[in-house]
Amino acid sequence: MRYISLFSQQFGASFHLAEALAQFDPPSTLGDYLNSKQPLADQQNKAKVIVALLRHQLIMQLHRFCYIVPPFSDAKMPRAGHHCPDSLKTQIAACDNIDETIKPIVSDLCGSMLDTQSFSSVERKLSLFLRMSAYMHGMHHIEDIVYRLNVLALSEKHRMTRQEDEKVELFRTVVCEQLQSELAKAQKDRQDILKELQEYASLLVVVRNMQANNAGKINIRTSLGHQVFVNAELDRKDTVIVKLAGDLFAELKLERAEIFITQKLEILRKKAEICLELASKTKATMKFLMAAIGEYDKLAAKKK
């Protein structure tokens, strides 16, 4: 009577304890009792009833334990229509949790399953069975096995996530360092080219001024280095010393020097444009990669 009163207070006067207990005689599964086809409110109320019955020990939870045992008969099993692939046999042979007498049977079962199922489906089921086999020795019930496998899967997922994060960080570091190096080189090369271009442009102005000067002599101020300058007078104004390449210099006639310098300026301008284009592409690549890594970081954060 005490339990009837307690349950009536909790679930209302219309609740019948005997009727609720009758639902579990004979034993019934939780899924059968809740019946997912019923309205959600009824399912929630039944779930509360289950909790109350368990709390007062009016019903007990029964667990199903799984064992892997050697066959108890010498009868030969029918051969499968398909042979078990070597890749699956290798997985079975590598499993230390299964007795050697059972491994051939598992192989035959895989072959039989291949008669009606795809290879990927059989491989997935075999992988799950092999992982479960570590707990199928009578010490773990099915709910405990599922829980442990989920914990292992979650741990493996976190481990893979950490490895992915490490790889992404390594990729970020290596790519950034390489691209930064390429960008710095392109910018330095362009600055050197612009400096050389300015020197040739100044020389071209001098050459044209010399060609236009009809005076007999030309007075100039030249640098001796270390900010020391001296006045000088040119005896010859029909030639000029021009840097051809590197440390190679040549004395050229003014007309020939003008042609060479003009062509040199055109080449240097094209080189400067190439360096600028390379620097722009490198910057764009860096921006794209950083944006992609940023999106990955956002997705990884959501998963966590």
XYZ file of C-alpha atoms in Angstrom:
304
model
C 0.000 0.000 0.000
C 2.894 2.352 0.730
C 4.197 2.115 -2.841
C 0.720 2.536 -4.279
C 0.323 5.746 -2.296
C 3.768 7.034 -3.290
C 3.197 6.399 -6.986
C -0.298 7.879 -6.856
C 1.099 11.065 -5.342
C 3.761 11.296 -8.044
C 1.805 10.214 -11.116
C -1.801 10.947 -10.145
C -4.732 8.968 -8.785
C -5.371 7.346 -12.162
C -1.969 5.630 -12.091
C -2.090 1.887 -11.383
C 1.147 0.432 -10.028
C 0.096 -3.148 -10.715
C -0.565 -2.320 -14.342
C 2.878 -0.727 -14.679
C 4.578 -3.766 -13.121
C 2.627 -6.093 -15.390
C 4.354 -4.476 -18.353
C 7.581 -6.174 -17.233
C 6.184 -9.652 -16.625
C 7.617 -11.399 -18.546
C 10.765 -9.201 -18.802
C 10.537 -6.524 -21.457
C 12.993 -4.164 -23.065
C 12.921 -0.460 -22.393
C 12.229 0.213 -26.065
C 9.148 -2.001 -26.067
C 7.780 -0.296 -22.966
C 8.350 3.270 -24.128
C 7.033 2.595 -27.657
C 8.426 5.346 -29.865
C 5.144 5.481 -31.817
C 3.322 6.987 -28.842
C 3.164 10.761 -28.249
C 6.299 12.303 -26.798
C 4.512 13.344 -23.592
C 3.478 9.729 -22.933
C 7.019 8.519 -23.561
C 8.422 11.082 -21.129
C 5.894 10.065 -18.469
C 6.763 6.386 -18.942
C 10.452 7.214 -18.606
C 9.734 8.823 -15.235
C 7.821 5.705 -14.201
C 10.835 3.555 -15.106
C 13.119 5.739 -12.996
C 10.749 5.527 -10.027
C 10.376 1.739 -10.312
C 14.142 1.297 -10.458
C 14.698 3.672 -7.536
C 12.330 1.668 -5.328
C 13.762 -1.622 -6.642
C 10.390 -2.799 -7.883
C 12.059 -3.783 -11.146
C 15.677 -4.661 -11.877
C 17.770 -3.955 -14.902
C 18.880 -7.123 -16.647
C 22.138 -7.081 -18.589
C 23.105 -9.193 -21.550
C 26.621 -10.587 -21.426
C 28.395 -11.724 -24.575
C 30.922 -14.520 -24.913
C 33.057 -15.834 -27.724
C 33.323 -19.583 -27.251
C 34.749 -22.338 -29.450
C 32.193 -24.374 -31.401
C 30.705 -27.222 -29.358
C 30.076 -29.413 -32.383
C 32.322 -31.132 -34.886
C 29.812 -30.554 -37.660
C 31.276 -28.789 -40.654
C 29.781 -25.467 -41.558
C 28.704 -24.915 -45.173
C 31.362 -23.159 -47.189
C 30.707 -19.585 -48.184
C 30.062 -18.640 -51.778
C 32.882 -16.082 -51.563
C 36.324 -16.592 -50.156
C 37.304 -14.212 -47.408
C 39.658 -11.590 -48.925
C 43.250 -11.622 -47.730
C 42.913 -8.118 -46.295
C 40.142 -9.299 -43.956
C 42.013 -12.493 -43.097
C 45.008 -10.393 -42.095
C 42.869 -8.371 -39.682
C 41.393 -11.536 -38.199
C 44.783 -13.210 -37.817
C 46.220 -10.129 -36.094
C 43.495 -10.124 -33.423
C 44.787 -11.633 -30.164
C 41.377 -11.687 -28.477
C 39.957 -14.511 -30.592
C 40.880 -18.155 -30.180
C 42.714 -19.719 -33.108
C 39.919 -22.273 -33.514
C 37.402 -19.478 -34.050
C 39.337 -17.392 -36.570
C 38.573 -19.707 -39.547
C 34.878 -19.527 -38.666
C 35.022 -15.730 -38.621
C 36.696 -15.826 -42.035
C 33.945 -18.075 -43.397
C 31.284 -15.772 -41.968
C 32.888 -12.814 -43.718
C 32.831 -14.772 -46.961
C 29.157 -15.600 -46.448
C 28.304 -11.972 -45.768
C 29.967 -10.977 -49.024
C 27.266 -12.962 -50.843
C 24.723 -10.287 -49.963
C 26.703 -7.283 -48.699
C 29.356 -4.966 -50.060
C 32.998 -5.336 -49.103
C 33.056 -2.006 -47.253
C 30.032 -3.033 -45.178
C 31.592 -6.379 -44.241
C 34.918 -4.732 -43.446
C 33.206 -2.186 -41.199
C 31.296 -4.892 -39.311
C 34.407 -7.031 -38.945
C 36.342 -4.081 -37.556
C 33.603 -3.463 -34.981
C 33.499 -7.158 -34.035
C 37.266 -7.324 -33.578
C 37.193 -4.264 -31.332
C 34.323 -5.744 -29.316
C 36.093 -9.088 -28.965
C 38.366 -7.632 -26.287
C 35.333 -7.355 -23.982
C 33.397 -10.485 -24.979
C 34.646 -12.780 -22.229
C 31.755 -12.609 -19.774
C 33.069 -9.683 -17.726
C 31.271 -6.894 -19.609
C 27.609 -6.592 -20.500
C 26.538 -5.186 -23.834
C 25.851 -1.657 -22.527
C 29.286 -1.546 -20.923
C 30.896 -2.717 -24.157
C 29.125 -0.020 -26.143
C 30.173 2.601 -23.587
C 33.810 1.519 -23.682
C 33.873 1.479 -27.473
C 32.385 4.967 -27.559
C 35.028 6.183 -25.111
C 37.760 4.656 -27.263
C 36.267 6.190 -30.393
C 36.072 9.593 -28.712
C 39.660 9.291 -27.509
C 40.786 8.304 -30.997
C 38.875 11.243 -32.434
C 40.617 13.651 -30.043
C 43.972 12.092 -30.889
C 43.323 12.476 -34.605
C 42.186 16.056 -34.023
C 45.407 16.841 -32.179
C 47.441 15.290 -34.969
C 45.504 17.287 -37.548
C 46.057 20.477 -35.553
C 49.773 19.749 -35.339
C 49.936 19.125 -39.084
C 48.026 22.323 -39.810
C 50.317 24.298 -37.513
C 53.379 22.766 -39.182
C 51.895 23.574 -42.576
C 51.183 27.119 -41.431
C 54.745 27.581 -40.176
C 56.503 26.034 -43.168
C 54.336 27.759 -45.754
C 54.556 31.129 -44.046
C 58.325 30.914 -43.708
C 58.764 29.845 -47.320
C 56.358 32.413 -48.710
C 57.767 35.157 -46.507
C 61.225 34.283 -47.791
C 60.023 34.376 -51.403
C 58.226 37.667 -50.801
C 61.267 39.255 -49.161
C 63.504 38.097 -52.028
C 61.117 39.455 -54.672
C 60.889 42.804 -52.903
C 64.675 43.040 -52.452
C 65.305 42.114 -56.086
C 62.852 44.782 -57.177
C 64.521 47.415 -55.008
C 67.939 46.504 -56.429
C 66.556 46.684 -59.966
C 64.920 50.062 -59.311
C 68.194 51.382 -57.916
C 70.092 50.159 -60.973
C 67.390 51.546 -63.238
C 67.750 54.967 -61.603
C 71.517 54.902 -62.135
C 71.157 54.066 -65.832
C 68.465 56.723 -66.225
C 70.821 59.307 -64.717
C 73.610 58.133 -67.018
C 71.317 58.463 -70.019
C 70.636 62.090 -69.066
C 74.383 62.722 -68.866
C 74.999 61.103 -72.248
C 72.313 63.189 -73.930
C 73.581 66.365 -72.285
C 77.080 65.585 -73.544
C 75.722 65.069 -77.043
C 73.871 68.374 -76.905
C 76.828 70.323 -75.486
C 78.793 72.027 -78.278
C 81.393 73.576 -76.000
C 84.946 72.417 -76.266
C 85.207 71.366 -72.645
C 82.813 70.009 -70.031
C 83.178 70.834 -66.350
C 81.833 68.283 -63.902
C 81.851 67.574 -60.189
C 82.749 63.986 -59.382
C 82.693 61.999 -56.160
C 85.850 60.542 -54.682
C 83.898 58.647 -52.047
C 83.017 59.312 -48.408
C 81.099 62.450 -49.392
C 84.221 64.021 -50.964
C 83.692 65.762 -54.323
C 86.094 67.535 -56.679
C 85.670 69.653 -59.772
C 86.980 68.145 -62.986
C 87.244 68.978 -66.638
C 86.652 66.453 -69.412
C 89.164 66.410 -72.219
C 87.111 63.944 -74.281
C 83.368 64.122 -74.602
C 82.740 61.585 -77.339
C 82.925 58.461 -75.133
C 81.593 57.326 -71.771
C 82.305 54.326 -69.533
C 79.204 52.163 -69.099
C 78.561 49.208 -66.797
C 77.550 46.310 -69.009
C 76.836 43.652 -66.374
C 78.182 42.773 -62.950
C 81.737 44.111 -62.712
C 82.143 44.391 -66.475
C 82.564 47.957 -67.796
C 83.243 49.258 -71.306
C 84.073 52.605 -72.905
C 81.442 53.304 -75.553
C 80.816 56.053 -78.040
C 77.985 58.324 -76.956
C 75.676 57.125 -79.717
C 76.359 53.478 -78.896
C 76.075 54.170 -75.179
C 72.658 55.809 -75.666
C 71.366 52.768 -77.551
C 72.738 50.359 -74.938
C 71.359 52.347 -71.988
C 67.929 52.692 -73.601
C 67.728 48.941 -74.160
C 69.065 48.277 -70.661
C 66.382 50.505 -69.143
C 63.672 48.579 -70.992
C 65.032 45.261 -69.716
C 65.253 46.559 -66.152
C 61.680 47.873 -66.268
C 60.420 44.451 -67.363
C 62.410 42.772 -64.589
C 60.952 45.191 -62.045
C 57.436 44.415 -63.294
C 58.112 40.678 -63.007
C 59.333 41.097 -59.428
C 56.285 43.202 -58.587
C 53.961 40.593 -60.099
C 55.726 37.803 -58.202
C 55.458 39.729 -54.936
C 51.746 40.372 -55.554
C 51.078 36.700 -56.305
C 52.995 35.640 -53.202
C 50.986 38.036 -51.039
C 47.741 36.753 -52.569
C 48.788 33.142 -51.943
C 49.641 33.916 -48.333
C 46.312 35.670 -47.845
C 44.405 32.756 -49.388
C 46.216 30.136 -47.302
C 45.755 32.102 -44.092
C 42.046 32.466 -44.856
C 41.761 28.721 -45.527
C 43.575 27.872 -42.297
C 41.350 30.342 -40.474
C 38.249 28.560 -41.779
C 39.728 25.227 -40.686
C 40.355 26.627 -37.202
C 36.716 27.750 -37.010
C 35.444 24.310 -38.038
C 37.804 22.600 -35.602
C 36.604 24.883 -32.799
C 32.968 24.004 -33.565
C 33.752 20.276 -33.460
C 35.393 20.660 -30.063
